[in-house]
Amino acid sequence: MHNINAILVNSFTMDGKGGNPAGVVLNADNLSHAEKLKIAQAVGYSETAFVSKDDEVDFEVSFFTVTDEVDFCGHATLATFSTLFNKSLISAGKYKQRTKAGILSVNVEEDGRVVMEQVCPTYLQTFEYEDIAELIGLPFDILSSTQLPIEVISTGLHDVIVPVPLGYLDKLEVDNEKLSEFCEKYDLIGMHAFELNDSDSEFTASCRNFAPLFGIPEESATGSSSGALACYLVKHVFAGEETFDFVFEQGRAMGRASKLSASVKLNSGQVTKVEVGGFAQQIGQLKVDLNNCVE
């Protein structure tokens, strides 16, 4: 198997546009780690998903950036199950995928919308405003005016969630070198910055995601971080319900506005379920010749 077909998909599209591109490789059972990395590099997107058979659950899915394997990727999961559905390899229904972040359920709805379960949140640490201000080019007094904490939350990947005042999200100027050093020091994937929108907006929050340590200066739709943000909002902003449904916008500053939904269920104040959903659209295919790209 020397010619590999990578399906190219935009995930979390808004009205069929925008979204975050991911590669999807089906029937990846016989590919080595090195081959998967080479394919991901040839695709060149932030993540490529590789789908294999599994003895216990429906699929095993592994995720590769252009630099390394990661435990989980939300937008590549959406791309994977949307592709399986559109190719009639699966029908609408519930499925389980084995990932390095655990066995997670995925629900494919009749209209092709994919809703994926994420692991329940772990709240890892907080940072001071001055730790973050210089990384994103915002003055301390502006960043601190939200009076909301800066916290690392994981629903599969470790991201630092950074609230900024409404109107400042598109003005961020991220220092990629400093942010990479920061993420390496604290074992983070990246930073998910957000601004809360007014109540008349269809979006609860607008977001930007930066992961330069993993070769992603900015990403237009990040499923894992959307789950983490939903848990952050339930903990620090919204209260009094047992189920919360949010809609997020991401990628606006890149000209790739994307739409992500996230829901959180609680029992006695504890998060019991986190789900993130959206639509995806195939945009092309790429033939990768392994003979030319594996030493």
C-alpha positions as YAML, in Angstrom:
chain: A
units: angstrom
residues:
- id: 1
  name: MET
  ca: [0.00, 0.00, 0.00]
- id: 2
  name: HIS
  ca: [2.09, 2.88, -1.29]
- id: 3
  name: ASN
  ca: [-0.51, 5.32, -2.57]
- id: 4
  name: ILE
  ca: [-2.63, 6.63, 0.29]
- id: 5
  name: ASN
  ca: [-5.81, 8.60, -0.27]
- id: 6
  name: ALA
  ca: [-6.31, 11.44, 2.21]
- id: 7
  name: ILE
  ca: [-9.79, 12.96, 2.20]
- id: 8
  name: LEU
  ca: [-9.77, 16.71, 2.83]
- id: 9
  name: VAL
  ca: [-12.63, 18.04, 4.95]
- id: 10
  name: ASN
  ca: [-13.67, 21.39, 6.44]
- id: 11
  name: SER
  ca: [-15.05, 20.91, 9.96]
- id: 12
  name: PHE
  ca: [-17.46, 23.17, 11.87]
- id: 13
  name: THR
  ca: [-18.59, 24.98, 8.74]
- id: 14
  name: MET
  ca: [-21.03, 27.86, 9.01]
- id: 15
  name: ASP
  ca: [-23.66, 27.77, 6.24]
- id: 16
  name: GLY
  ca: [-21.32, 25.50, 4.27]
- id: 17
  name: LYS
  ca: [-18.41, 27.94, 4.48]
- id: 18
  name: GLY
  ca: [-15.43, 28.52, 6.74]
- id: 19
  name: GLY
  ca: [-14.50, 25.71, 9.06]
- id: 20
  name: ASN
  ca: [-11.18, 24.13, 9.96]
- id: 21
  name: PRO
  ca: [-9.59, 21.74, 7.44]
- id: 22
  name: ALA
  ca: [-8.56, 18.24, 8.50]
- id: 23
  name: GLY
  ca: [-7.30, 15.21, 6.65]
- id: 24
  name: VAL
  ca: [-8.99, 11.82, 7.02]
- id: 25
  name: VAL
  ca: [-7.32, 8.54, 6.08]
- id: 26
  name: LEU
  ca: [-9.55, 5.45, 6.13]
- id: 27
  name: ASN
  ca: [-8.32, 1.85, 6.44]
- id: 28
  name: ALA
  ca: [-5.16, 2.97, 8.22]
- id: 29
  name: ASP
  ca: [-4.61, -0.35, 10.06]
- id: 30
  name: ASN
  ca: [-1.25, -1.14, 8.43]
- id: 31
  name: LEU
  ca: [0.29, 2.31, 8.59]
- id: 32
  name: SER
  ca: [3.22, 2.84, 10.96]
- id: 33
  name: HIS
  ca: [3.61, 5.85, 13.24]
- id: 34
  name: ALA
  ca: [6.29, 7.23, 10.90]
- id: 35
  name: GLU
  ca: [4.08, 6.77, 7.84]
- id: 36
  name: LYS
  ca: [1.14, 8.49, 9.52]
- id: 37
  name: LEU
  ca: [3.36, 11.45, 10.40]
- id: 38
  name: LYS
  ca: [4.65, 11.69, 6.82]
- id: 39
  name: ILE
  ca: [1.08, 11.61, 5.47]
- id: 40
  name: ALA
  ca: [0.01, 14.31, 7.95]
- id: 41
  name: GLN
  ca: [2.95, 16.43, 6.80]
- id: 42
  name: ALA
  ca: [2.00, 15.90, 3.14]
- id: 43
  name: VAL
  ca: [-1.59, 16.94, 3.90]
- id: 44
  name: GLY
  ca: [-0.22, 19.95, 5.78]
- id: 45
  name: TYR
  ca: [-3.30, 20.67, 7.90]
- id: 46
  name: SER
  ca: [-3.27, 21.18, 11.66]
- id: 47
  name: GLU
  ca: [-4.51, 17.60, 12.13]
- id: 48
  name: THR
  ca: [-5.06, 14.45, 10.11]
- id: 49
  name: ALA
  ca: [-7.10, 11.54, 11.50]
- id: 50
  name: PHE
  ca: [-6.32, 7.88, 10.80]
- id: 51
  name: VAL
  ca: [-9.16, 5.38, 11.09]
- id: 52
  name: SER
  ca: [-8.50, 1.74, 11.93]
- id: 53
  name: LYS
  ca: [-10.52, -1.31, 12.95]
- id: 54
  name: ASP
  ca: [-10.96, -2.05, 16.65]
- id: 55
  name: ASP
  ca: [-11.83, -5.34, 18.34]
- id: 56
  name: GLU
  ca: [-14.03, -3.81, 21.05]
- id: 57
  name: VAL
  ca: [-15.46, -0.51, 19.78]
- id: 58
  name: ASP
  ca: [-16.47, 0.76, 16.34]
- id: 59
  name: PHE
  ca: [-13.22, 2.46, 15.32]
- id: 60
  name: GLU
  ca: [-9.78, 3.34, 16.56]
- id: 61
  name: VAL
  ca: [-8.82, 6.87, 15.54]
- id: 62
  name: SER
  ca: [-5.37, 8.42, 15.89]
- id: 63
  name: PHE
  ca: [-4.56, 12.08, 15.32]
- id: 64
  name: PHE
  ca: [-1.39, 13.61, 13.92]
- id: 65
  name: THR
  ca: [-0.27, 17.21, 13.55]
- id: 66
  name: VAL
  ca: [2.57, 18.00, 11.16]
- id: 67
  name: THR
  ca: [4.98, 17.56, 14.08]
- id: 68
  name: ASP
  ca: [3.65, 14.71, 16.23]
- id: 69
  name: GLU
  ca: [0.75, 12.55, 17.38]
- id: 70
  name: VAL
  ca: [-1.76, 14.13, 19.79]
- id: 71
  name: ASP
  ca: [-4.22, 12.35, 22.08]
- id: 72
  name: PHE
  ca: [-7.41, 13.81, 20.64]
- id: 73
  name: CYS
  ca: [-8.68, 16.29, 18.07]
- id: 74
  name: GLY
  ca: [-12.25, 17.53, 17.96]
- id: 75
  name: HIS
  ca: [-12.39, 18.93, 14.45]
- id: 76
  name: ALA
  ca: [-10.66, 15.86, 12.98]
- id: 77
  name: THR
  ca: [-13.17, 13.61, 14.82]
- id: 78
  name: LEU
  ca: [-15.99, 15.60, 13.22]
- id: 79
  name: ALA
  ca: [-14.27, 15.28, 9.82]
- id: 80
  name: THR
  ca: [-13.86, 11.52, 10.32]
- id: 81
  name: PHE
  ca: [-17.44, 10.67, 11.18]
- id: 82
  name: SER
  ca: [-18.87, 13.08, 8.63]
- id: 83
  name: THR
  ca: [-16.74, 11.32, 5.99]
- id: 84
  name: LEU
  ca: [-17.83, 7.85, 7.11]
- id: 85
  name: PHE
  ca: [-21.46, 9.01, 7.00]
- id: 86
  name: ASN
  ca: [-21.20, 10.72, 3.60]
- id: 87
  name: LYS
  ca: [-19.53, 7.66, 2.08]
- id: 88
  name: SER
  ca: [-22.36, 5.48, 3.49]
- id: 89
  name: LEU
  ca: [-19.87, 3.50, 5.57]
- id: 90
  name: ILE
  ca: [-22.02, 4.29, 8.61]
- id: 91
  name: SER
  ca: [-25.63, 5.42, 9.01]
- id: 92
  name: ALA
  ca: [-27.05, 7.90, 11.52]
- id: 93
  name: GLY
  ca: [-26.61, 6.64, 15.05]
- id: 94
  name: LYS
  ca: [-24.25, 6.35, 18.02]
- id: 95
  name: TYR
  ca: [-20.68, 5.08, 17.69]
- id: 96
  name: LYS
  ca: [-17.64, 4.67, 19.92]
- id: 97
  name: GLN
  ca: [-14.10, 5.64, 18.98]
- id: 98
  name: ARG
  ca: [-10.95, 4.59, 20.77]
- id: 99
  name: THR
  ca: [-8.56, 7.53, 21.13]
- id: 100
  name: LYS
  ca: [-5.50, 8.15, 23.26]
- id: 101
  name: ALA
  ca: [-7.76, 10.37, 25.38]
- id: 102
  name: GLY
  ca: [-10.06, 7.41, 26.06]
- id: 103
  name: ILE
  ca: [-13.08, 5.69, 24.49]
- id: 104
  name: LEU
  ca: [-15.48, 8.43, 23.43]
- id: 105
  name: SER
  ca: [-18.95, 8.27, 21.91]
- id: 106
  name: VAL
  ca: [-19.93, 10.05, 18.71]
- id: 107
  name: ASN
  ca: [-23.51, 10.64, 17.57]
- id: 108
  name: VAL
  ca: [-24.24, 11.14, 13.87]
- id: 109
  name: GLU
  ca: [-27.62, 12.79, 13.28]
- id: 110
  name: GLU
  ca: [-29.86, 12.21, 10.25]
- id: 111
  name: ASP
  ca: [-28.85, 15.54, 8.68]
- id: 112
  name: GLY
  ca: [-25.15, 14.69, 8.96]
- id: 113
  name: ARG
  ca: [-24.44, 16.81, 12.03]
- id: 114
  name: VAL
  ca: [-21.85, 15.13, 14.22]
- id: 115
  name: VAL
  ca: [-21.92, 15.46, 18.03]
- id: 116
  name: MET
  ca: [-18.91, 14.08, 19.88]
- id: 117
  name: GLU
  ca: [-18.47, 13.30, 23.54]
- id: 118
  name: GLN
  ca: [-15.38, 14.62, 25.28]
- id: 119
  name: VAL
  ca: [-13.85, 13.55, 28.55]
- id: 120
  name: CYS
  ca: [-15.18, 15.34, 31.62]
- id: 121
  name: PRO
  ca: [-13.07, 18.36, 32.53]
- id: 122
  name: THR
  ca: [-9.97, 18.48, 34.64]
- id: 123
  name: TYR
  ca: [-9.16, 21.91, 36.06]
- id: 124
  name: LEU
  ca: [-5.39, 22.04, 36.18]
- id: 125
  name: GLN
  ca: [-4.09, 25.47, 37.20]
- id: 126
  name: THR
  ca: [-4.66, 29.21, 36.95]
- id: 127
  name: PHE
  ca: [-2.37, 32.01, 35.82]
- id: 128
  name: GLU
  ca: [-2.12, 35.68, 36.72]
- id: 129
  name: TYR
  ca: [-3.09, 38.34, 34.17]
- id: 130
  name: GLU
  ca: [0.52, 39.53, 33.95]
- id: 131
  name: ASP
  ca: [1.62, 36.00, 32.97]
- id: 132
  name: ILE
  ca: [-0.57, 36.18, 29.86]
- id: 133
  name: ALA
  ca: [-0.77, 39.87, 28.89]
- id: 134
  name: GLU
  ca: [2.63, 40.03, 27.20]
- id: 135
  name: LEU
  ca: [1.98, 36.79, 25.30]
- id: 136
  name: ILE
  ca: [-1.06, 38.25, 23.51]
- id: 137
  name: GLY
  ca: [-0.15, 41.93, 23.25]
- id: 138
  name: LEU
  ca: [-2.88, 43.26, 25.55]
- id: 139
  name: PRO
  ca: [-2.18, 45.75, 28.36]
- id: 140
  name: PHE
  ca: [-2.56, 44.28, 31.85]
- id: 141
  name: ASP
  ca: [-5.37, 46.66, 32.83]
- id: 142
  name: ILE
  ca: [-7.47, 45.69, 29.79]
- id: 143
  name: LEU
  ca: [-6.96, 41.95, 30.25]
- id: 144
  name: SER
  ca: [-7.70, 42.12, 33.98]
- id: 145
  name: SER
  ca: [-10.89, 44.14, 33.44]
- id: 146
  name: THR
  ca: [-12.84, 40.93, 32.70]
- id: 147
  name: GLN
  ca: [-12.33, 39.92, 36.36]
- id: 148
  name: LEU
  ca: [-12.58, 36.34, 35.11]
- id: 149
  name: PRO
  ca: [-9.85, 33.80, 35.86]
- id: 150
  name: ILE
  ca: [-7.31, 32.48, 33.36]
- id: 151
  name: GLU
  ca: [-7.47, 28.72, 33.80]
- id: 152
  name: VAL
  ca: [-6.08, 25.57, 32.21]
- id: 153
  name: ILE
  ca: [-8.92, 23.14, 31.51]
- id: 154
  name: SER
  ca: [-8.76, 19.86, 29.64]
- id: 155
  name: THR
  ca: [-11.57, 17.87, 28.04]
- id: 156
  name: GLY
  ca: [-8.94, 15.86, 26.14]
- id: 157
  name: LEU
  ca: [-6.17, 18.42, 25.57]
- id: 158
  name: HIS
  ca: [-4.57, 20.90, 27.97]
- id: 159
  name: ASP
  ca: [-5.50, 24.45, 26.90]
- id: 160
  name: VAL
  ca: [-5.28, 27.70, 28.79]
- id: 161
  name: ILE
  ca: [-8.63, 29.51, 28.58]
- id: 162
  name: VAL
  ca: [-8.15, 33.28, 28.38]
- id: 163
  name: PRO
  ca: [-11.11, 35.73, 28.63]
- id: 164
  name: VAL
  ca: [-10.66, 39.11, 26.95]
- id: 165
  name: PRO
  ca: [-13.06, 42.09, 27.01]
- id: 166
  name: LEU
  ca: [-15.64, 42.36, 24.22]
- id: 167
  name: GLY
  ca: [-14.11, 44.17, 21.26]
- id: 168
  name: TYR
  ca: [-10.51, 43.10, 21.92]
- id: 169
  name: LEU
  ca: [-10.44, 39.56, 20.53]
- id: 170
  name: ASP
  ca: [-9.53, 40.59, 16.99]
- id: 171
  name: LYS
  ca: [-6.84, 42.96, 18.33]
- id: 172
  name: LEU
  ca: [-4.70, 40.24, 19.93]
- id: 173
  name: GLU
  ca: [-1.11, 40.12, 18.73]
- id: 174
  name: VAL
  ca: [0.29, 36.79, 19.83]
- id: 175
  name: ASP
  ca: [4.03, 36.36, 20.33]
- id: 176
  name: ASN
  ca: [4.42, 32.86, 18.87]
- id: 177
  name: GLU
  ca: [7.88, 32.32, 20.31]
- id: 178
  name: LYS
  ca: [6.90, 33.34, 23.85]
- id: 179
  name: LEU
  ca: [3.63, 31.40, 23.70]
- id: 180
  name: SER
  ca: [5.48, 28.28, 22.50]
- id: 181
  name: GLU
  ca: [7.95, 28.58, 25.39]
- id: 182
  name: PHE
  ca: [5.08, 29.13, 27.82]
- id: 183
  name: CYS
  ca: [3.17, 26.07, 26.55]
- id: 184
  name: GLU
  ca: [6.30, 23.92, 26.68]
- id: 185
  name: LYS
  ca: [7.04, 25.04, 30.25]
- id: 186
  name: TYR
  ca: [3.54, 24.29, 31.53]
- id: 187
  name: ASP
  ca: [2.77, 21.25, 29.34]
- id: 188
  name: LEU
  ca: [0.01, 22.94, 27.34]
- id: 189
  name: ILE
  ca: [-1.20, 22.42, 23.77]
- id: 190
  name: GLY
  ca: [-2.13, 26.07, 23.29]
- id: 191
  name: MET
  ca: [-4.28, 29.04, 24.22]
- id: 192
  name: HIS
  ca: [-8.01, 29.49, 23.66]
- id: 193
  name: ALA
  ca: [-8.97, 33.16, 23.95]
- id: 194
  name: PHE
  ca: [-12.61, 34.25, 23.96]
- id: 195
  name: GLU
  ca: [-14.86, 37.28, 24.34]
- id: 196
  name: LEU
  ca: [-18.41, 36.95, 25.69]
- id: 197
  name: ASN
  ca: [-20.97, 38.39, 23.29]
- id: 198
  name: ASP
  ca: [-24.05, 40.47, 24.04]
- id: 199
  name: SER
  ca: [-27.24, 38.53, 24.71]
- id: 200
  name: ASP
  ca: [-28.69, 39.45, 21.30]
- id: 201
  name: SER
  ca: [-25.89, 37.61, 19.44]
- id: 202
  name: GLU
  ca: [-26.49, 34.07, 18.17]
- id: 203
  name: PHE
  ca: [-23.06, 33.21, 19.60]
- id: 204
  name: THR
  ca: [-22.42, 32.86, 23.31]
- id: 205
  name: ALA
  ca: [-18.77, 33.71, 22.70]
- id: 206
  name: SER
  ca: [-16.34, 34.43, 19.88]
- id: 207
  name: CYS
  ca: [-13.02, 32.59, 20.10]
- id: 208
  name: ARG
  ca: [-9.47, 32.37, 18.78]
- id: 209
  name: ASN
  ca: [-7.10, 29.44, 19.28]
- id: 210
  name: PHE
  ca: [-3.29, 29.53, 19.12]
- id: 211
  name: ALA
  ca: [-0.99, 26.49, 19.29]
- id: 212
  name: PRO
  ca: [2.34, 27.58, 17.76]
- id: 213
  name: LEU
  ca: [4.25, 24.92, 19.73]
- id: 214
  name: PHE
  ca: [2.51, 22.33, 17.52]
- id: 215
  name: GLY
  ca: [2.97, 24.26, 14.29]
- id: 216
  name: ILE
  ca: [-0.46, 25.96, 14.45]
- id: 217
  name: PRO
  ca: [-0.11, 29.77, 14.69]
- id: 218
  name: GLU
  ca: [-3.91, 30.05, 14.68]
- id: 219
  name: GLU
  ca: [-6.76, 27.62, 14.12]
- id: 220
  name: SER
  ca: [-10.22, 28.45, 12.76]
- id: 221
  name: ALA
  ca: [-12.24, 25.86, 14.73]
- id: 222
  name: THR
  ca: [-11.08, 23.83, 17.71]
- id: 223
  name: GLY
  ca: [-13.48, 21.19, 18.99]
- id: 224
  name: SER
  ca: [-11.53, 20.11, 22.07]
- id: 225
  name: SER
  ca: [-11.09, 23.70, 23.28]
- id: 226
  name: SER
  ca: [-14.80, 24.40, 22.74]
- id: 227
  name: GLY
  ca: [-15.63, 21.66, 25.23]
- id: 228
  name: ALA
  ca: [-13.13, 23.11, 27.69]
- id: 229
  name: LEU
  ca: [-14.56, 26.61, 27.20]
- id: 230
  name: ALA
  ca: [-18.10, 25.35, 27.80]
- id: 231
  name: CYS
  ca: [-16.95, 23.86, 31.12]
- id: 232
  name: TYR
  ca: [-15.19, 27.12, 31.99]
- id: 233
  name: LEU
  ca: [-18.38, 29.12, 31.35]
- id: 234
  name: VAL
  ca: [-20.45, 26.76, 33.49]
- id: 235
  name: LYS
  ca: [-17.92, 27.09, 36.32]
- id: 236
  name: HIS
  ca: [-17.33, 30.85, 36.22]
- id: 237
  name: VAL
  ca: [-20.08, 32.66, 34.26]
- id: 238
  name: PHE
  ca: [-23.39, 30.81, 34.10]
- id: 239
  name: ALA
  ca: [-25.14, 28.97, 36.92]
- id: 240
  name: GLY
  ca: [-28.41, 27.50, 38.10]
- id: 241
  name: GLU
  ca: [-29.15, 24.92, 35.40]
- id: 242
  name: GLU
  ca: [-28.38, 21.25, 34.93]
- id: 243
  name: THR
  ca: [-27.93, 21.48, 31.15]
- id: 244
  name: PHE
  ca: [-26.22, 24.28, 29.25]
- id: 245
  name: ASP
  ca: [-26.12, 24.71, 25.47]
- id: 246
  name: PHE
  ca: [-23.66, 27.14, 23.91]
- id: 247
  name: VAL
  ca: [-22.87, 28.27, 20.36]
- id: 248
  name: PHE
  ca: [-19.38, 29.53, 19.61]
- id: 249
  name: GLU
  ca: [-17.88, 31.40, 16.67]
- id: 250
  name: GLN
  ca: [-14.21, 30.91, 15.81]
- id: 251
  name: GLY
  ca: [-11.94, 31.85, 12.91]
- id: 252
  name: ARG
  ca: [-13.45, 35.27, 12.23]
- id: 253
  name: ALA
  ca: [-10.07, 37.00, 12.39]
- id: 254
  name: MET
  ca: [-8.75, 34.52, 9.80]
- id: 255
  name: GLY
  ca: [-11.63, 35.09, 7.37]
- id: 256
  name: ARG
  ca: [-12.82, 31.52, 8.09]
- id: 257
  name: ALA
  ca: [-15.76, 32.07, 10.44]
- id: 258
  name: SER
  ca: [-16.80, 28.70, 11.88]
- id: 259
  name: LYS
  ca: [-19.67, 27.57, 14.07]
- id: 260
  name: LEU
  ca: [-19.36, 25.15, 16.98]
- id: 261
  name: SER
  ca: [-21.99, 24.02, 19.45]
- id: 262
  name: ALA
  ca: [-21.18, 22.71, 22.92]
- id: 263
  name: SER
  ca: [-23.37, 21.29, 25.67]
- id: 264
  name: VAL
  ca: [-22.59, 20.50, 29.29]
- id: 265
  name: LYS
  ca: [-24.67, 18.39, 31.67]
- id: 266
  name: LEU
  ca: [-24.26, 18.62, 35.44]
- id: 267
  name: ASN
  ca: [-25.39, 16.56, 38.40]
- id: 268
  name: SER
  ca: [-25.12, 18.16, 41.86]
- id: 269
  name: GLY
  ca: [-22.79, 20.77, 40.43]
- id: 270
  name: GLN
  ca: [-20.42, 18.24, 38.86]
- id: 271
  name: VAL
  ca: [-20.00, 18.00, 35.09]
- id: 272
  name: THR
  ca: [-21.18, 14.57, 33.94]
- id: 273
  name: LYS
  ca: [-21.16, 15.04, 30.16]
- id: 274
  name: VAL
  ca: [-19.47, 17.32, 27.62]
- id: 275
  name: GLU
  ca: [-20.44, 17.26, 23.93]
- id: 276
  name: VAL
  ca: [-19.34, 19.35, 20.96]
- id: 277
  name: GLY
  ca: [-21.08, 19.33, 17.59]
- id: 278
  name: GLY
  ca: [-21.15, 20.78, 14.11]
- id: 279
  name: PHE
  ca: [-21.23, 20.16, 10.38]
- id: 280
  name: ALA
  ca: [-18.43, 19.27, 7.98]
- id: 281
  name: GLN
  ca: [-17.95, 19.37, 4.23]
- id: 282
  name: GLN
  ca: [-15.54, 17.46, 1.99]
- id: 283
  name: ILE
  ca: [-13.39, 19.84, -0.07]
- id: 284
  name: GLY
  ca: [-11.11, 17.47, -1.96]
- id: 285
  name: GLN
  ca: [-8.69, 14.56, -1.88]
- id: 286
  name: LEU
  ca: [-4.93, 14.17, -1.86]
- id: 287
  name: LYS
  ca: [-2.99, 11.13, -3.11]
- id: 288
  name: VAL
  ca: [0.13, 10.62, -1.01]
- id: 289
  name: ASP
  ca: [2.90, 8.42, -2.43]
- id: 290
  name: LEU
  ca: [4.61, 6.85, 0.58]
- id: 291
  name: ASN
  ca: [7.56, 5.78, -1.52]
- id: 292
  name: ASN
  ca: [8.46, 9.42, -2.03]
- id: 293
  name: CYS
  ca: [7.99, 10.59, 1.52]
- id: 294
  name: VAL
  ca: [9.25, 7.87, 3.87]
- id: 295
  name: GLU
  ca: [13.00, 7.50, 4.23]
...
